[in-house]
């Protein structure tokens, strides 16, 4: 992956600003994803896109099974299911199934955790835009609707989210800490799904 210059970086002095704390706590984990995800490969193609969707869909399910309750997660599940179906229709190939056991995740249930999860989900849409611009041509006839997401409105949505995050968590160290732990847990879970995929615990795509 070649765009680390624009990917989030950690700040050594995150202080109490919730956004800075979330960034600092997850920058390394993001870098691991950025370097390893199938879609980050230089010559990523439709199969990688299907793998990416399958990975995210498994992850969203694990977050929900782990106890996370956030409307955004339900929206992600709907968007991913629709895109997986669209890819299957266009390519005639099913996405792989990532086998990961569900487990309760107390870090996702704490007061404030939803803000950390929302940070990860909203932020992933920024990365989605970068990937969309990079991959759109190579992926035709797939339209990459999931990555495109809100398109040109993505930046404004992110700004609005960040403003809300800062207001909600201002002077709330315990909830901010819960958000940080939940965001880290969410990244760790996605990385675990990725390892399961790479380690061969992935059912082969059915044709
Ligand atoms: C290979 C895939 C990915 C690439 C290339 C990528 C790249 C990027 C880039 C370039 C940004 C900064 C965008 C901007 O400032 O306009 C960003 C932000 C972010 N991405 Fe990713 N991303 C990827 C996958 C993901 C995934 C799967 C997640 C979550 C599970 C994620 C979470 C985030 C978060 C939370 C931010 C916001 C960071 C901040 O500004 O505080 N990314 N990503």
PDB file of C-alpha atoms and ligand atoms in Angstrom:
ATOM      1  CA  UNK A   1       0.000   0.000   0.000  1.00  0.00           C
ATOM      2  CA  UNK A   2       1.496   3.266  -1.065  1.00  0.00           C
ATOM      3  CA  UNK A   3      -0.467   5.986   0.662  1.00  0.00           C
ATOM      4  CA  UNK A   4       0.784   5.923   4.193  1.00  0.00           C
ATOM      5  CA  UNK A   5       1.483   9.636   3.968  1.00  0.00           C
ATOM      6  CA  UNK A   6      -2.256  10.360   4.174  1.00  0.00           C
ATOM      7  CA  UNK A   7      -3.228   7.549   6.534  1.00  0.00           C
ATOM      8  CA  UNK A   8      -3.751   8.396  10.192  1.00  0.00           C
ATOM      9  CA  UNK A   9      -0.596   8.824  12.238  1.00  0.00           C
ATOM     10  CA  UNK A  10      -0.145   8.697  15.987  1.00  0.00           C
ATOM     11  CA  UNK A  11       0.609  11.779  18.011  1.00  0.00           C
ATOM     12  CA  UNK A  12       3.044  11.422  20.903  1.00  0.00           C
ATOM     13  CA  UNK A  13       1.046  14.039  22.807  1.00  0.00           C
ATOM     14  CA  UNK A  14      -2.588  13.016  22.490  1.00  0.00           C
ATOM     15  CA  UNK A  15      -3.576  14.764  25.756  1.00  0.00           C
ATOM     16  CA  UNK A  16      -7.285  14.663  26.526  1.00  0.00           C
ATOM     17  CA  UNK A  17      -8.700  15.484  23.093  1.00  0.00           C
ATOM     18  CA  UNK A  18     -10.840  12.396  22.329  1.00  0.00           C
ATOM     19  CA  UNK A  19     -10.043  12.363  18.598  1.00  0.00           C
ATOM     20  CA  UNK A  20      -6.310  12.684  19.238  1.00  0.00           C
ATOM     21  CA  UNK A  21      -6.500   9.902  21.824  1.00  0.00           C
ATOM     22  CA  UNK A  22      -8.394   7.587  19.468  1.00  0.00           C
ATOM     23  CA  UNK A  23      -5.890   8.291  16.698  1.00  0.00           C
ATOM     24  CA  UNK A  24      -2.868   7.728  18.872  1.00  0.00           C
ATOM     25  CA  UNK A  25      -4.286   4.502  20.301  1.00  0.00           C
ATOM     26  CA  UNK A  26      -5.159   2.972  16.926  1.00  0.00           C
ATOM     27  CA  UNK A  27      -2.591   4.347  14.460  1.00  0.00           C
ATOM     28  CA  UNK A  28      -0.338   1.298  14.689  1.00  0.00           C
ATOM     29  CA  UNK A  29      -3.279  -1.073  14.302  1.00  0.00           C
ATOM     30  CA  UNK A  30      -4.504   0.880  11.288  1.00  0.00           C
ATOM     31  CA  UNK A  31      -1.046   0.679   9.734  1.00  0.00           C
ATOM     32  CA  UNK A  32      -1.139  -3.124  10.143  1.00  0.00           C
ATOM     33  CA  UNK A  33      -4.484  -3.280   8.360  1.00  0.00           C
ATOM     34  CA  UNK A  34      -3.358  -0.897   5.689  1.00  0.00           C
ATOM     35  CA  UNK A  35      -0.329  -3.086   4.982  1.00  0.00           C
ATOM     36  CA  UNK A  36      -2.142  -6.421   5.093  1.00  0.00           C
ATOM     37  CA  UNK A  37      -5.702  -6.240   3.804  1.00  0.00           C
ATOM     38  CA  UNK A  38      -6.338  -7.954   0.462  1.00  0.00           C
ATOM     39  CA  UNK A  39      -7.651  -4.745  -1.040  1.00  0.00           C
ATOM     40  CA  UNK A  40      -4.467  -2.864  -0.167  1.00  0.00           C
ATOM     41  CA  UNK A  41      -2.451  -4.986  -2.600  1.00  0.00           C
ATOM     42  CA  UNK A  42      -1.042  -3.058  -5.505  1.00  0.00           C
ATOM     43  CA  UNK A  43      -2.835  -5.194  -8.073  1.00  0.00           C
ATOM     44  CA  UNK A  44      -6.037  -5.783  -6.136  1.00  0.00           C
ATOM     45  CA  UNK A  45      -8.823  -7.219  -8.271  1.00  0.00           C
ATOM     46  CA  UNK A  46     -12.470  -8.333  -7.934  1.00  0.00           C
ATOM     47  CA  UNK A  47     -11.550 -11.408  -5.895  1.00  0.00           C
ATOM     48  CA  UNK A  48      -9.740  -9.192  -3.370  1.00  0.00           C
ATOM     49  CA  UNK A  49     -12.771  -6.934  -3.191  1.00  0.00           C
ATOM     50  CA  UNK A  50     -15.005  -9.909  -2.427  1.00  0.00           C
ATOM     51  CA  UNK A  51     -12.552 -11.051   0.247  1.00  0.00           C
ATOM     52  CA  UNK A  52     -12.542  -7.564   1.723  1.00  0.00           C
ATOM     53  CA  UNK A  53     -16.339  -7.498   1.908  1.00  0.00           C
ATOM     54  CA  UNK A  54     -16.432 -10.978   3.448  1.00  0.00           C
ATOM     55  CA  UNK A  55     -13.863  -9.939   6.027  1.00  0.00           C
ATOM     56  CA  UNK A  56     -15.797  -6.825   7.001  1.00  0.00           C
ATOM     57  CA  UNK A  57     -19.094  -8.716   7.091  1.00  0.00           C
ATOM     58  CA  UNK A  58     -17.664 -11.339   9.450  1.00  0.00           C
ATOM     59  CA  UNK A  59     -16.196  -8.575  11.584  1.00  0.00           C
ATOM     60  CA  UNK A  60     -19.474  -6.652  11.844  1.00  0.00           C
ATOM     61  CA  UNK A  61     -21.185  -9.892  12.915  1.00  0.00           C
ATOM     62  CA  UNK A  62     -18.546 -10.492  15.583  1.00  0.00           C
ATOM     63  CA  UNK A  63     -18.913  -6.959  16.908  1.00  0.00           C
ATOM     64  CA  UNK A  64     -22.662  -7.448  17.215  1.00  0.00           C
ATOM     65  CA  UNK A  65     -22.307 -10.913  18.736  1.00  0.00           C
ATOM     66  CA  UNK A  66     -19.739  -9.436  21.119  1.00  0.00           C
ATOM     67  CA  UNK A  67     -22.420  -7.146  22.517  1.00  0.00           C
ATOM     68  CA  UNK A  68     -21.953  -3.931  20.531  1.00  0.00           C
ATOM     69  CA  UNK A  69     -25.238  -2.118  20.010  1.00  0.00           C
ATOM     70  CA  UNK A  70     -24.885   0.670  17.491  1.00  0.00           C
ATOM     71  CA  UNK A  71     -27.266   1.509  14.660  1.00  0.00           C
ATOM     72  CA  UNK A  72     -24.263   2.140  12.414  1.00  0.00           C
ATOM     73  CA  UNK A  73     -23.322  -1.535  12.712  1.00  0.00           C
ATOM     74  CA  UNK A  74     -26.742  -2.583  11.448  1.00  0.00           C
ATOM     75  CA  UNK A  75     -26.386  -0.185   8.522  1.00  0.00           C
ATOM     76  CA  UNK A  76     -22.966  -1.643   7.730  1.00  0.00           C
ATOM     77  CA  UNK A  77     -24.378  -5.174   7.766  1.00  0.00           C
ATOM     78  CA  UNK A  78     -27.145  -4.203   5.338  1.00  0.00           C
ATOM     79  CA  UNK A  79     -24.712  -2.371   3.017  1.00  0.00           C
ATOM     80  CA  UNK A  80     -22.232  -5.257   3.051  1.00  0.00           C
ATOM     81  CA  UNK A  81     -24.901  -7.924   2.426  1.00  0.00           C
ATOM     82  CA  UNK A  82     -26.207  -5.933  -0.536  1.00  0.00           C
ATOM     83  CA  UNK A  83     -22.719  -5.518  -1.986  1.00  0.00           C
ATOM     84  CA  UNK A  84     -21.805  -9.173  -1.456  1.00  0.00           C
ATOM     85  CA  UNK A  85     -24.972 -10.150  -3.356  1.00  0.00           C
ATOM     86  CA  UNK A  86     -24.157  -7.677  -6.141  1.00  0.00           C
ATOM     87  CA  UNK A  87     -20.609  -9.042  -6.494  1.00  0.00           C
ATOM     88  CA  UNK A  88     -21.890 -12.593  -6.634  1.00  0.00           C
ATOM     89  CA  UNK A  89     -24.350 -11.591  -9.334  1.00  0.00           C
ATOM     90  CA  UNK A  90     -21.702  -9.827 -11.443  1.00  0.00           C
ATOM     91  CA  UNK A  91     -18.810 -12.264 -11.014  1.00  0.00           C
ATOM     92  CA  UNK A  92     -20.804 -15.493 -10.638  1.00  0.00           C
ATOM     93  CA  UNK A  93     -18.545 -16.320  -7.723  1.00  0.00           C
ATOM     94  CA  UNK A  94     -19.365 -16.462  -4.017  1.00  0.00           C
ATOM     95  CA  UNK A  95     -17.214 -14.707  -1.462  1.00  0.00           C
ATOM     96  CA  UNK A  96     -15.282 -16.877   0.984  1.00  0.00           C
ATOM     97  CA  UNK A  97     -16.636 -17.423   4.471  1.00  0.00           C
ATOM     98  CA  UNK A  98     -14.275 -16.428   7.286  1.00  0.00           C
ATOM     99  CA  UNK A  99     -14.622 -18.861  10.200  1.00  0.00           C
ATOM    100  CA  UNK A 100     -14.291 -16.983  13.479  1.00  0.00           C
ATOM    101  CA  UNK A 101     -15.944 -18.003  16.749  1.00  0.00           C
ATOM    102  CA  UNK A 102     -18.114 -15.335  18.380  1.00  0.00           C
ATOM    103  CA  UNK A 103     -17.313 -14.280  21.935  1.00  0.00           C
ATOM    104  CA  UNK A 104     -18.642 -11.684  24.377  1.00  0.00           C
ATOM    105  CA  UNK A 105     -16.542  -8.510  24.258  1.00  0.00           C
ATOM    106  CA  UNK A 106     -16.996  -6.496  27.472  1.00  0.00           C
ATOM    107  CA  UNK A 107     -14.932  -3.622  26.030  1.00  0.00           C
ATOM    108  CA  UNK A 108     -17.644  -3.081  23.417  1.00  0.00           C
ATOM    109  CA  UNK A 109     -20.392  -2.770  26.000  1.00  0.00           C
ATOM    110  CA  UNK A 110     -18.991  -0.108  28.338  1.00  0.00           C
ATOM    111  CA  UNK A 111     -20.492   3.359  28.613  1.00  0.00           C
ATOM    112  CA  UNK A 112     -18.695   5.382  25.923  1.00  0.00           C
ATOM    113  CA  UNK A 113     -17.693   2.338  23.846  1.00  0.00           C
ATOM    114  CA  UNK A 114     -20.152   3.277  21.084  1.00  0.00           C
ATOM    115  CA  UNK A 115     -18.108   6.393  20.350  1.00  0.00           C
ATOM    116  CA  UNK A 116     -14.971   4.372  19.799  1.00  0.00           C
ATOM    117  CA  UNK A 117     -16.795   1.976  17.524  1.00  0.00           C
ATOM    118  CA  UNK A 118     -18.398   4.820  15.613  1.00  0.00           C
ATOM    119  CA  UNK A 119     -14.933   6.352  15.182  1.00  0.00           C
ATOM    120  CA  UNK A 120     -13.658   3.140  13.585  1.00  0.00           C
ATOM    121  CA  UNK A 121     -16.684   2.699  11.329  1.00  0.00           C
ATOM    122  CA  UNK A 122     -16.869   6.327  10.219  1.00  0.00           C
ATOM    123  CA  UNK A 123     -13.117   6.453   9.726  1.00  0.00           C
ATOM    124  CA  UNK A 124     -13.154   3.321   7.603  1.00  0.00           C
ATOM    125  CA  UNK A 125     -15.316   5.260   5.142  1.00  0.00           C
ATOM    126  CA  UNK A 126     -12.458   7.732   4.645  1.00  0.00           C
ATOM    127  CA  UNK A 127     -10.177   4.854   3.723  1.00  0.00           C
ATOM    128  CA  UNK A 128     -12.971   3.529   1.502  1.00  0.00           C
ATOM    129  CA  UNK A 129     -12.921   6.731  -0.536  1.00  0.00           C
ATOM    130  CA  UNK A 130      -9.166   6.461  -1.029  1.00  0.00           C
ATOM    131  CA  UNK A 131      -9.522   2.862  -2.162  1.00  0.00           C
ATOM    132  CA  UNK A 132     -12.458   3.688  -4.421  1.00  0.00           C
ATOM    133  CA  UNK A 133     -10.469   6.326  -6.290  1.00  0.00           C
ATOM    134  CA  UNK A 134      -7.512   3.997  -6.611  1.00  0.00           C
ATOM    135  CA  UNK A 135      -9.383   0.884  -7.695  1.00  0.00           C
ATOM    136  CA  UNK A 136     -12.511   1.956  -9.584  1.00  0.00           C
ATOM    137  CA  UNK A 137     -11.017   1.451 -13.057  1.00  0.00           C
ATOM    138  CA  UNK A 138      -9.324  -1.871 -12.354  1.00  0.00           C
ATOM    139  CA  UNK A 139     -12.486  -3.355 -10.840  1.00  0.00           C
ATOM    140  CA  UNK A 140     -14.918  -2.748 -13.710  1.00  0.00           C
ATOM    141  CA  UNK A 141     -17.625  -3.991 -14.178  1.00  0.00           C
ATOM    142  CA  UNK A 142     -17.939  -3.990 -10.382  1.00  0.00           C
ATOM    143  CA  UNK A 143     -19.146  -0.570  -9.286  1.00  0.00           C
ATOM    144  CA  UNK A 144     -17.619  -0.705  -5.788  1.00  0.00           C
ATOM    145  CA  UNK A 145     -20.776   0.811  -4.343  1.00  0.00           C
ATOM    146  CA  UNK A 146     -19.759  -0.110  -0.804  1.00  0.00           C
ATOM    147  CA  UNK A 147     -16.420   1.707  -1.018  1.00  0.00           C
ATOM    148  CA  UNK A 148     -17.996   4.658  -2.753  1.00  0.00           C
ATOM    149  CA  UNK A 149     -20.433   4.960   0.146  1.00  0.00           C
ATOM    150  CA  UNK A 150     -21.511   8.553   0.598  1.00  0.00           C
ATOM    151  CA  UNK A 151     -19.084   9.692  -2.133  1.00  0.00           C
ATOM    152  CA  UNK A 152     -18.424  13.437  -2.049  1.00  0.00           C
ATOM    153  CA  UNK A 153     -20.422  13.784   1.180  1.00  0.00           C
ATOM    154  CA  UNK A 154     -17.977  11.554   3.092  1.00  0.00           C
ATOM    155  CA  UNK A 155     -15.710  14.406   4.203  1.00  0.00           C
ATOM    156  CA  UNK A 156     -18.621  16.482   5.501  1.00  0.00           C
ATOM    157  CA  UNK A 157     -20.012  13.473   7.377  1.00  0.00           C
ATOM    158  CA  UNK A 158     -16.649  12.866   8.978  1.00  0.00           C
ATOM    159  CA  UNK A 159     -16.393  16.508  10.051  1.00  0.00           C
ATOM    160  CA  UNK A 160     -19.865  16.399  11.580  1.00  0.00           C
ATOM    161  CA  UNK A 161     -19.028  13.164  13.383  1.00  0.00           C
ATOM    162  CA  UNK A 162     -15.794  14.560  14.799  1.00  0.00           C
ATOM    163  CA  UNK A 163     -17.621  17.648  16.105  1.00  0.00           C
ATOM    164  CA  UNK A 164     -20.198  15.412  17.810  1.00  0.00           C
ATOM    165  CA  UNK A 165     -17.495  13.148  19.245  1.00  0.00           C
ATOM    166  CA  UNK A 166     -15.644  16.093  20.750  1.00  0.00           C
ATOM    167  CA  UNK A 167     -18.803  17.490  22.313  1.00  0.00           C
ATOM    168  CA  UNK A 168     -20.013  14.152  23.686  1.00  0.00           C
ATOM    169  CA  UNK A 169     -16.720  13.153  25.253  1.00  0.00           C
ATOM    170  CA  UNK A 170     -15.519  16.573  26.441  1.00  0.00           C
ATOM    171  CA  UNK A 171     -14.411  16.360  30.092  1.00  0.00           C
ATOM    172  CA  UNK A 172     -15.441  12.718  30.298  1.00  0.00           C
ATOM    173  CA  UNK A 173     -12.219  10.809  30.918  1.00  0.00           C
ATOM    174  CA  UNK A 174     -13.889   7.488  31.805  1.00  0.00           C
ATOM    175  CA  UNK A 175     -16.098   7.432  28.713  1.00  0.00           C
ATOM    176  CA  UNK A 176     -13.183   8.577  26.543  1.00  0.00           C
ATOM    177  CA  UNK A 177     -11.088   5.722  27.908  1.00  0.00           C
ATOM    178  CA  UNK A 178     -13.946   3.286  27.166  1.00  0.00           C
ATOM    179  CA  UNK A 179     -14.121   4.650  23.607  1.00  0.00           C
ATOM    180  CA  UNK A 180     -10.370   4.158  23.168  1.00  0.00           C
ATOM    181  CA  UNK A 181     -10.536   0.564  24.446  1.00  0.00           C
ATOM    182  CA  UNK A 182     -13.508  -0.248  22.206  1.00  0.00           C
ATOM    183  CA  UNK A 183     -11.786   1.226  19.139  1.00  0.00           C
ATOM    184  CA  UNK A 184      -8.666  -0.832  19.842  1.00  0.00           C
ATOM    185  CA  UNK A 185     -10.757  -3.938  20.364  1.00  0.00           C
ATOM    186  CA  UNK A 186     -12.562  -3.361  17.073  1.00  0.00           C
ATOM    187  CA  UNK A 187      -9.261  -3.063  15.170  1.00  0.00           C
ATOM    188  CA  UNK A 188      -7.848  -6.136  16.961  1.00  0.00           C
ATOM    189  CA  UNK A 189     -10.914  -8.161  15.994  1.00  0.00           C
ATOM    190  CA  UNK A 190     -10.611  -7.194  12.352  1.00  0.00           C
ATOM    191  CA  UNK A 191      -6.937  -8.110  12.378  1.00  0.00           C
ATOM    192  CA  UNK A 192      -7.864 -11.471  13.939  1.00  0.00           C
ATOM    193  CA  UNK A 193     -10.389 -12.059  11.130  1.00  0.00           C
ATOM    194  CA  UNK A 194      -7.676 -11.218   8.639  1.00  0.00           C
ATOM    195  CA  UNK A 195      -5.269 -13.679  10.240  1.00  0.00           C
ATOM    196  CA  UNK A 196      -7.990 -16.347  10.161  1.00  0.00           C
ATOM    197  CA  UNK A 197      -8.407 -15.656   6.464  1.00  0.00           C
ATOM    198  CA  UNK A 198      -4.681 -15.759   5.782  1.00  0.00           C
ATOM    199  CA  UNK A 199      -4.172 -18.772   8.034  1.00  0.00           C
ATOM    200  CA  UNK A 200      -6.494 -20.902   5.955  1.00  0.00           C
ATOM    201  CA  UNK A 201      -9.554 -21.009   8.215  1.00  0.00           C
ATOM    202  CA  UNK A 202     -11.538 -19.636   5.320  1.00  0.00           C
ATOM    203  CA  UNK A 203     -14.026 -21.827   3.548  1.00  0.00           C
ATOM    204  CA  UNK A 204     -13.188 -21.708  -0.173  1.00  0.00           C
ATOM    205  CA  UNK A 205     -15.462 -19.635  -2.333  1.00  0.00           C
ATOM    206  CA  UNK A 206     -18.294 -21.705  -3.758  1.00  0.00           C
ATOM    207  CA  UNK A 207     -19.076 -21.357  -7.440  1.00  0.00           C
TER     208      UNK A 207
HETATM  209  C1  LIG B   1      -6.616  -1.151   2.979  1.00  0.00           C
HETATM  210  C2  LIG B   1      -7.569  -0.477   3.473  1.00  0.00           C
HETATM  211  C3  LIG B   1      -7.473   0.929   4.020  1.00  0.00           C
HETATM  212  C4  LIG B   1      -6.777   2.010   3.578  1.00  0.00           C
HETATM  213  C5  LIG B   1      -5.906   2.102   2.353  1.00  0.00           C
HETATM  214  C6  LIG B   1      -7.041   3.093   4.484  1.00  0.00           C
HETATM  215  C7  LIG B   1      -6.553   4.376   4.374  1.00  0.00           C
HETATM  216  C8  LIG B   1      -6.937   5.436   5.136  1.00  0.00           C
HETATM  217  C9  LIG B   1      -6.609   6.809   4.880  1.00  0.00           C
HETATM  218  C10 LIG B   1      -5.792   7.289   3.701  1.00  0.00           C
HETATM  219  C11 LIG B   1      -7.179   7.554   5.863  1.00  0.00           C
HETATM  220  C12 LIG B   1      -7.108   9.071   6.009  1.00  0.00           C
HETATM  221  C13 LIG B   1      -8.150   9.670   5.104  1.00  0.00           C
HETATM  222  C14 LIG B   1      -8.296  11.149   5.209  1.00  0.00           C
HETATM  223  O1  LIG B   1      -7.743  11.779   6.114  1.00  0.00           O
HETATM  224  O2  LIG B   1      -9.015  11.709   4.347  1.00  0.00           O
HETATM  225  C15 LIG B   1      -7.871   6.647   6.737  1.00  0.00           C
HETATM  226  C16 LIG B   1      -8.554   7.015   7.868  1.00  0.00           C
HETATM  227  C17 LIG B   1      -9.114   6.123   8.752  1.00  0.00           C
HETATM  228  N1  LIG B   1      -9.276   4.782   8.561  1.00  0.00           N
HETATM  229 FE1  LIG B   1      -8.495   3.707   7.070  1.00  0.00          FE
HETATM  230  N2  LIG B   1      -7.883   2.657   5.454  1.00  0.00           N
HETATM  231  C18 LIG B   1      -8.171   1.344   5.188  1.00  0.00           C
HETATM  232  C19 LIG B   1      -8.999   0.519   5.888  1.00  0.00           C
HETATM  233  C20 LIG B   1      -9.576   0.857   7.077  1.00  0.00           C
HETATM  234  C21 LIG B   1     -10.417  -0.030   7.850  1.00  0.00           C
HETATM  235  C22 LIG B   1     -10.859  -1.423   7.403  1.00  0.00           C
HETATM  236  C23 LIG B   1     -10.735   0.645   8.986  1.00  0.00           C
HETATM  237  C24 LIG B   1     -11.560   0.221  10.141  1.00  0.00           C
HETATM  238  C25 LIG B   1     -11.799  -1.010  10.456  1.00  0.00           C
HETATM  239  C26 LIG B   1     -10.120   1.961   8.915  1.00  0.00           C
HETATM  240  C27 LIG B   1     -10.220   2.940   9.868  1.00  0.00           C
HETATM  241  C28 LIG B   1      -9.856   4.244   9.679  1.00  0.00           C
HETATM  242  C29 LIG B   1     -10.076   5.301  10.651  1.00  0.00           C
HETATM  243  C30 LIG B   1     -10.719   5.142  12.029  1.00  0.00           C
HETATM  244  C31 LIG B   1      -9.638   6.483  10.060  1.00  0.00           C
HETATM  245  C32 LIG B   1      -9.727   7.875  10.643  1.00  0.00           C
HETATM  246  C33 LIG B   1      -8.429   8.251  11.291  1.00  0.00           C
HETATM  247  C34 LIG B   1      -8.472   9.673  11.844  1.00  0.00           C
HETATM  248  O3  LIG B   1      -8.454  10.627  11.079  1.00  0.00           O
HETATM  249  O4  LIG B   1      -8.525   9.777  13.072  1.00  0.00           O
HETATM  250  N3  LIG B   1      -9.425   2.047   7.736  1.00  0.00           N
HETATM  251  N4  LIG B   1      -7.720   5.371   6.273  1.00  0.00           N
END
